[in-house]
mmCIF file of C-alpha atoms and ligand atoms in Angstrom:
data_model
loop_
_atom_site.group_PDB
_atom_site.id
_atom_site.type_symbol
_atom_site.label_atom_id
_atom_site.label_comp_id
_atom_site.label_asym_id
_atom_site.label_seq_id
_atom_site.Cartn_x
_atom_site.Cartn_y
_atom_site.Cartn_z
ATOM 1 C CA MET A 1 133.708 84.075 83.271
ATOM 2 C CA ASN A 2 135.949 81.011 83.152
ATOM 3 C CA ASN A 3 133.768 78.142 82.003
ATOM 4 C CA ARG A 4 136.494 75.622 81.302
ATOM 5 C CA LEU A 5 135.163 72.115 81.651
ATOM 6 C CA THR A 6 136.853 70.514 84.650
ATOM 7 C CA ALA A 7 134.262 68.104 86.012
ATOM 8 C CA LEU A 8 131.478 65.807 84.887
ATOM 9 C CA ILE A 9 128.691 64.989 87.339
ATOM 10 C CA PHE A 10 126.529 61.970 86.567
ATOM 11 C CA ASP A 11 123.092 61.022 87.713
ATOM 12 C CA VAL A 12 122.831 57.247 88.168
ATOM 13 C CA ASP A 13 119.425 55.671 87.546
ATOM 14 C CA GLY A 14 118.370 55.924 83.921
ATOM 15 C CA THR A 15 121.512 57.870 83.003
ATOM 16 C CA LEU A 16 124.360 55.427 83.617
ATOM 17 C CA ALA A 17 122.084 52.413 83.054
ATOM 18 C CA ASP A 18 118.406 51.561 82.621
ATOM 19 C CA THR A 19 118.191 50.637 86.271
ATOM 20 C CA GLU A 20 114.589 51.730 86.779
ATOM 21 C CA ARG A 21 112.669 49.453 84.398
ATOM 22 C CA ASP A 22 115.045 46.468 84.560
ATOM 23 C CA GLY A 23 116.349 46.883 88.090
ATOM 24 C CA HIS A 24 114.418 48.743 90.768
ATOM 25 C CA ARG A 25 111.005 47.825 89.322
ATOM 26 C CA VAL A 26 111.819 44.118 89.066
ATOM 27 C CA ALA A 27 113.364 44.160 92.546
ATOM 28 C CA PHE A 28 110.306 45.875 94.029
ATOM 29 C CA ASN A 29 108.088 43.146 92.567
ATOM 30 C CA ARG A 30 110.312 40.451 94.088
ATOM 31 C CA ALA A 31 110.208 42.230 97.435
ATOM 32 C CA PHE A 32 106.396 42.408 97.316
ATOM 33 C CA ALA A 33 106.238 38.641 96.769
ATOM 34 C CA THR A 34 108.587 38.006 99.686
ATOM 35 C CA MET A 35 106.572 40.347 101.901
ATOM 36 C CA GLY A 36 103.486 38.293 100.991
ATOM 37 C CA VAL A 37 101.588 41.068 99.226
ATOM 38 C CA ASN A 38 100.028 40.401 95.872
ATOM 39 C CA TRP A 39 101.138 43.580 94.084
ATOM 40 C CA HIS A 40 102.845 43.933 90.728
ATOM 41 C CA TRP A 41 104.331 47.091 89.279
ATOM 42 C CA SER A 42 104.037 46.899 85.488
ATOM 43 C CA ILE A 43 106.377 48.838 83.201
ATOM 44 C CA ASP A 44 103.599 51.396 82.592
ATOM 45 C CA LEU A 45 102.615 51.839 86.224
ATOM 46 C CA TYR A 46 106.261 52.217 87.189
ATOM 47 C CA GLY A 47 106.549 55.020 84.636
ATOM 48 C CA GLU A 48 103.881 56.893 86.558
ATOM 49 C CA LEU A 49 105.443 56.120 89.945
ATOM 50 C CA LEU A 50 108.768 57.532 88.758
ATOM 51 C CA ALA A 51 107.296 60.993 89.273
ATOM 52 C CA ILE A 52 108.185 60.365 92.927
ATOM 53 C CA ALA A 53 111.925 60.349 93.595
ATOM 54 C CA GLY A 54 113.341 57.849 96.064
ATOM 55 C CA GLY A 55 112.397 54.215 96.492
ATOM 56 C CA LYS A 56 110.862 54.577 99.961
ATOM 57 C CA GLU A 57 108.990 57.723 98.954
ATOM 58 C CA ARG A 58 107.731 55.969 95.789
ATOM 59 C CA LEU A 59 106.348 53.022 97.759
ATOM 60 C CA LYS A 60 104.660 55.362 100.239
ATOM 61 C CA PHE A 61 103.006 57.209 97.352
ATOM 62 C CA TYR A 62 101.836 53.909 95.804
ATOM 63 C CA LEU A 63 100.268 52.793 99.081
ATOM 64 C CA GLU A 64 98.446 56.087 99.492
ATOM 65 C CA LYS A 65 97.188 56.219 95.913
ATOM 66 C CA TYR A 66 96.598 52.573 94.967
ATOM 67 C CA ARG A 67 96.181 50.705 98.278
ATOM 68 C CA PRO A 68 94.386 53.214 100.527
ATOM 69 C CA ASP A 69 92.457 50.439 102.309
ATOM 70 C CA TRP A 70 95.416 48.161 102.883
ATOM 71 C CA GLN A 71 96.420 48.017 106.543
ATOM 72 C CA THR A 72 99.483 46.858 108.399
ATOM 73 C CA GLU A 73 100.560 47.233 112.008
ATOM 74 C CA ASN A 74 103.429 49.600 111.340
ATOM 75 C CA MET A 75 103.433 51.281 107.927
ATOM 76 C CA THR A 76 106.833 52.954 108.328
ATOM 77 C CA GLU A 77 108.418 49.650 109.295
ATOM 78 C CA PHE A 78 106.725 47.913 106.342
ATOM 79 C CA ILE A 79 108.099 50.505 103.933
ATOM 80 C CA LEU A 80 111.604 50.284 105.381
ATOM 81 C CA GLN A 81 111.620 46.497 105.334
ATOM 82 C CA THR A 82 110.265 46.256 101.799
ATOM 83 C CA HIS A 83 112.789 48.849 100.627
ATOM 84 C CA GLN A 84 115.623 46.929 102.270
ATOM 85 C CA LEU A 85 114.524 43.718 100.581
ATOM 86 C CA LYS A 86 114.110 45.549 97.276
ATOM 87 C CA SER A 87 117.668 46.858 97.603
ATOM 88 C CA GLN A 88 119.007 43.333 98.182
ATOM 89 C CA TYR A 89 117.209 42.035 95.116
ATOM 90 C CA TYR A 90 118.403 45.044 93.145
ATOM 91 C CA ARG A 91 122.008 44.405 94.083
ATOM 92 C CA SER A 92 121.651 40.710 93.147
ATOM 93 C CA LEU A 93 120.390 41.762 89.718
ATOM 94 C CA LEU A 94 123.465 43.962 89.346
ATOM 95 C CA GLN A 95 125.773 41.154 90.380
ATOM 96 C CA GLU A 96 124.150 38.872 87.809
ATOM 97 C CA GLY A 97 125.039 41.486 85.182
ATOM 98 C CA ALA A 98 121.346 42.011 84.388
ATOM 99 C CA ILE A 99 121.707 45.779 84.036
ATOM 100 C CA PRO A 100 124.395 46.930 81.590
ATOM 101 C CA LEU A 101 125.644 50.511 81.262
ATOM 102 C CA ARG A 102 124.039 52.630 78.559
ATOM 103 C CA PRO A 103 126.026 53.081 75.327
ATOM 104 C CA GLY A 104 128.999 55.404 75.591
ATOM 105 C CA VAL A 105 128.949 55.849 79.358
ATOM 106 C CA LYS A 106 132.107 53.909 80.116
ATOM 107 C CA ARG A 107 133.948 55.252 77.073
ATOM 108 C CA LEU A 108 133.256 58.880 77.996
ATOM 109 C CA ILE A 109 134.124 58.343 81.641
ATOM 110 C CA LEU A 110 137.424 56.670 80.739
ATOM 111 C CA GLU A 111 138.225 59.509 78.321
ATOM 112 C CA ALA A 112 137.430 62.074 80.987
ATOM 113 C CA LYS A 113 139.662 60.278 83.478
ATOM 114 C CA GLU A 114 142.520 60.174 81.000
ATOM 115 C CA GLN A 115 142.217 63.918 80.449
ATOM 116 C CA GLY A 116 142.197 64.709 84.150
ATOM 117 C CA ILE A 117 138.529 65.723 84.212
ATOM 118 C CA ARG A 118 137.107 65.286 87.694
ATOM 119 C CA LEU A 119 134.149 62.930 88.158
ATOM 120 C CA ALA A 120 131.267 62.827 90.616
ATOM 121 C CA ILE A 121 127.858 61.278 91.155
ATOM 122 C CA ALA A 122 124.621 63.003 92.191
ATOM 123 C CA THR A 123 121.705 60.631 92.657
ATOM 124 C CA THR A 124 118.450 60.149 94.503
ATOM 125 C CA SER A 125 119.220 56.447 94.958
ATOM 126 C CA SER A 126 120.498 55.290 98.306
ATOM 127 C CA LEU A 127 124.294 55.150 98.641
ATOM 128 C CA PRO A 128 124.613 51.324 98.771
ATOM 129 C CA ASN A 129 122.442 50.972 95.650
ATOM 130 C CA ALA A 130 124.369 53.641 93.732
ATOM 131 C CA THR A 131 127.721 52.210 94.815
ATOM 132 C CA ALA A 132 126.633 48.693 93.838
ATOM 133 C CA LEU A 133 126.065 49.807 90.244
ATOM 134 C CA LEU A 134 129.474 51.507 90.145
ATOM 135 C CA GLU A 135 131.154 48.424 91.622
ATOM 136 C CA THR A 136 129.694 46.063 89.057
ATOM 137 C CA THR A 137 130.173 48.285 85.999
ATOM 138 C CA LEU A 138 132.826 50.987 86.595
ATOM 139 C CA ASP A 139 134.800 51.704 89.780
ATOM 140 C CA PRO A 140 133.531 53.829 92.700
ATOM 141 C CA ALA A 141 137.106 55.059 93.253
ATOM 142 C CA TRP A 142 136.982 56.988 89.960
ATOM 143 C CA PHE A 143 134.416 59.363 91.473
ATOM 144 C CA GLU A 144 135.764 61.831 93.978
ATOM 145 C CA VAL A 145 132.285 62.481 95.410
ATOM 146 C CA ILE A 146 129.305 60.127 95.412
ATOM 147 C CA GLY A 147 126.350 62.244 96.474
ATOM 148 C CA ALA A 148 123.442 59.901 97.104
ATOM 149 C CA GLY A 149 119.927 59.582 98.490
ATOM 150 C CA ASP A 150 119.405 60.435 102.106
ATOM 151 C CA ILE A 151 122.596 62.540 102.512
ATOM 152 C CA VAL A 152 120.479 65.631 101.798
ATOM 153 C CA GLU A 153 117.090 66.598 103.148
ATOM 154 C CA HIS A 154 115.263 67.216 99.865
ATOM 155 C CA LYS A 155 115.562 64.847 96.919
ATOM 156 C CA LYS A 156 115.468 65.920 93.252
ATOM 157 C CA PRO A 157 113.888 68.068 91.805
ATOM 158 C CA ALA A 158 115.294 70.080 94.729
ATOM 159 C CA PRO A 159 118.886 71.179 94.012
ATOM 160 C CA ASP A 160 120.249 69.889 97.352
ATOM 161 C CA ILE A 161 122.204 66.897 96.055
ATOM 162 C CA TYR A 162 123.940 68.985 93.392
ATOM 163 C CA GLN A 163 124.747 71.722 95.887
ATOM 164 C CA TYR A 164 126.157 69.066 98.195
ATOM 165 C CA VAL A 165 128.363 67.636 95.443
ATOM 166 C CA LEU A 166 129.584 71.104 94.392
ATOM 167 C CA SER A 167 130.516 72.017 97.928
ATOM 168 C CA GLN A 168 132.282 68.684 98.530
ATOM 169 C CA MET A 169 134.262 69.178 95.306
ATOM 170 C CA ASN A 170 134.851 72.834 96.093
ATOM 171 C CA ILE A 171 134.195 73.677 92.464
ATOM 172 C CA ALA A 172 132.221 76.400 90.660
ATOM 173 C CA PRO A 173 129.113 75.242 88.765
ATOM 174 C CA GLN A 174 130.277 76.876 85.529
ATOM 175 C CA ASN A 175 133.171 74.412 85.345
ATOM 176 C CA CYS A 176 130.928 71.352 85.539
ATOM 177 C CA LEU A 177 128.682 69.519 83.158
ATOM 178 C CA VAL A 178 125.859 67.293 84.361
ATOM 179 C CA PHE A 179 124.386 64.194 82.702
ATOM 180 C CA GLU A 180 120.744 63.535 83.579
ATOM 181 C CA ASP A 181 117.832 61.618 82.101
ATOM 182 C CA THR A 182 114.742 63.186 83.702
ATOM 183 C CA ALA A 183 113.027 66.559 84.007
ATOM 184 C CA HIS A 184 113.326 66.201 87.808
ATOM 185 C CA GLY A 185 117.067 65.722 87.544
ATOM 186 C CA LEU A 186 117.392 68.599 85.079
ATOM 187 C CA ALA A 187 115.439 70.883 87.432
ATOM 188 C CA ALA A 188 117.696 69.925 90.344
ATOM 189 C CA ALA A 189 120.875 70.622 88.386
ATOM 190 C CA THR A 190 119.556 73.828 86.798
ATOM 191 C CA GLN A 191 118.571 75.245 90.179
ATOM 192 C CA ALA A 192 122.140 74.593 91.302
ATOM 193 C CA ASN A 193 123.294 76.706 88.300
ATOM 194 C CA LEU A 194 124.688 73.699 86.483
ATOM 195 C CA LYS A 195 124.587 73.070 82.746
ATOM 196 C CA THR A 196 123.038 69.762 81.810
ATOM 197 C CA ILE A 197 123.077 67.285 78.960
ATOM 198 C CA VAL A 198 120.020 65.049 78.982
ATOM 199 C CA THR A 199 120.257 61.491 77.659
ATOM 200 C CA VAL A 200 116.613 60.507 77.368
ATOM 201 C CA ASN A 201 115.264 56.990 77.760
ATOM 202 C CA GLU A 202 111.895 55.370 77.078
ATOM 203 C CA TYR A 203 110.417 56.669 80.317
ATOM 204 C CA THR A 204 111.590 60.227 79.932
ATOM 205 C CA LYS A 205 111.709 60.979 76.190
ATOM 206 C CA ASN A 206 108.545 63.132 76.231
ATOM 207 C CA GLN A 207 109.425 65.275 79.237
ATOM 208 C CA ASP A 208 110.216 68.990 79.023
ATOM 209 C CA PHE A 209 113.953 69.559 78.730
ATOM 210 C CA THR A 210 113.917 73.225 77.690
ATOM 211 C CA ASP A 211 116.623 74.067 80.219
ATOM 212 C CA ALA A 212 119.087 71.451 78.968
ATOM 213 C CA ILE A 213 122.056 72.544 76.867
ATOM 214 C CA LEU A 214 121.705 69.369 74.796
ATOM 215 C CA VAL A 215 119.192 66.528 74.567
ATOM 216 C CA ILE A 216 120.367 63.243 73.053
ATOM 217 C CA ASN A 217 119.175 59.645 73.113
ATOM 218 C CA GLN A 218 122.565 58.258 74.153
ATOM 219 C CA ILE A 219 126.126 59.392 74.718
ATOM 220 C CA GLY A 220 127.366 57.570 71.623
ATOM 221 C CA GLU A 221 129.715 54.682 71.286
ATOM 222 C CA THR A 222 131.485 54.264 67.995
ATOM 223 C CA ALA A 223 131.234 56.151 64.704
ATOM 224 C CA PHE A 224 130.329 59.642 65.982
ATOM 225 C CA PRO A 225 131.040 59.635 69.675
ATOM 226 C CA ILE A 226 130.436 62.585 71.925
ATOM 227 C CA ASN A 227 133.877 63.397 73.310
ATOM 228 C CA ILE A 228 135.457 65.770 75.791
ATOM 229 C CA SER A 229 136.562 68.368 73.224
ATOM 230 C CA TYR A 230 132.984 68.530 71.896
ATOM 231 C CA LEU A 231 131.669 68.980 75.430
ATOM 232 C CA GLN A 232 134.225 71.747 75.957
ATOM 233 C CA GLN A 233 132.890 73.489 72.845
ATOM 234 C CA ILE A 234 129.297 73.222 74.069
ATOM 235 C CA MET A 235 130.305 74.732 77.390
ATOM 236 C CA SER A 236 131.966 77.745 75.728
ATOM 237 C CA ASN A 237 128.999 78.386 73.459
ATOM 238 C CA LYS A 238 126.408 78.453 76.238
HETATM 239 C C1 XBP B 301 116.515 57.479 91.008
HETATM 240 C C2 XBP B 301 115.408 57.320 91.914
HETATM 241 C C3 XBP B 301 115.550 56.302 92.944
HETATM 242 C C4 XBP B 301 115.571 54.884 92.479
HETATM 243 C C5 XBP B 301 115.490 53.963 93.660
HETATM 244 O O1 XBP B 301 116.903 58.795 91.025
HETATM 245 O O2 XBP B 301 114.421 57.993 91.834
HETATM 246 O O3 XBP B 301 114.465 56.449 93.772
HETATM 247 O O4 XBP B 301 114.447 54.601 91.678
HETATM 248 O O5 XBP B 301 116.475 54.241 94.543
HETATM 249 P P1 XBP B 301 118.159 59.389 90.231
HETATM 250 P P2 XBP B 301 116.373 53.904 96.096
HETATM 251 O O6 XBP B 301 117.675 59.521 88.826
HETATM 252 O O7 XBP B 301 118.410 60.674 90.933
HETATM 253 O O8 XBP B 301 119.341 58.466 90.367
HETATM 254 O O9 XBP B 301 115.424 52.774 96.263
HETATM 255 O O10 XBP B 301 117.776 53.561 96.468
HETATM 256 O O11 XBP B 301 115.849 55.153 96.731
#
């Protein structure tokens, strides 16, 4: 089987940058204040809420579990409006430069580009939110497919978003390598027959990554960087 590495597919939140703790969480709290509700998602609580993929889905879960008695005229509308506000705040945080890329991300992506490796995104985040991060840190044009949020019916851990990206790229899974940071993301990629490198973060470091081909704490910036030829080696050995 030809398993030459020809494409890298990146998850966004938590993988490219620590957008969850410093971005989406902070933005949700600002949106709650604007909506006039006295709720605050702490770093710890947000860690628990991350079990639910998707910002709208996460808020719905929070309301059901933590605010069962709270009433509003139209719950769906409330969720949509709060999510929209949250997204605006999130994008402002990005524009302020409040959420830098994780170490090594830009270096590896630039190296991949130079070597003609194809690039794509597969995320649960909504498209405008994912694109906003790419616009402020990298360049959306570098990615031939940006698979995001509501494009597919089932969010991660379902494999839908990865299957979507593979079919848009018209590429076989054995020629791709995925970068993820969560067990949900790993499950999604694995079910789409993709090999995955997990770069853990504070929220995800204790999750089960048995199916990953490699688990690291960051991609690596200077002295001993992970580079394309090393990734090619990992692919051939697995
Ligand atoms: C990230 C998510 C998203 C973001 C919020 O998933 O779970 O829900 O927290 O994004 P991934 P939206 O790791 O797949 O990028 O508010 O735009 O849904």
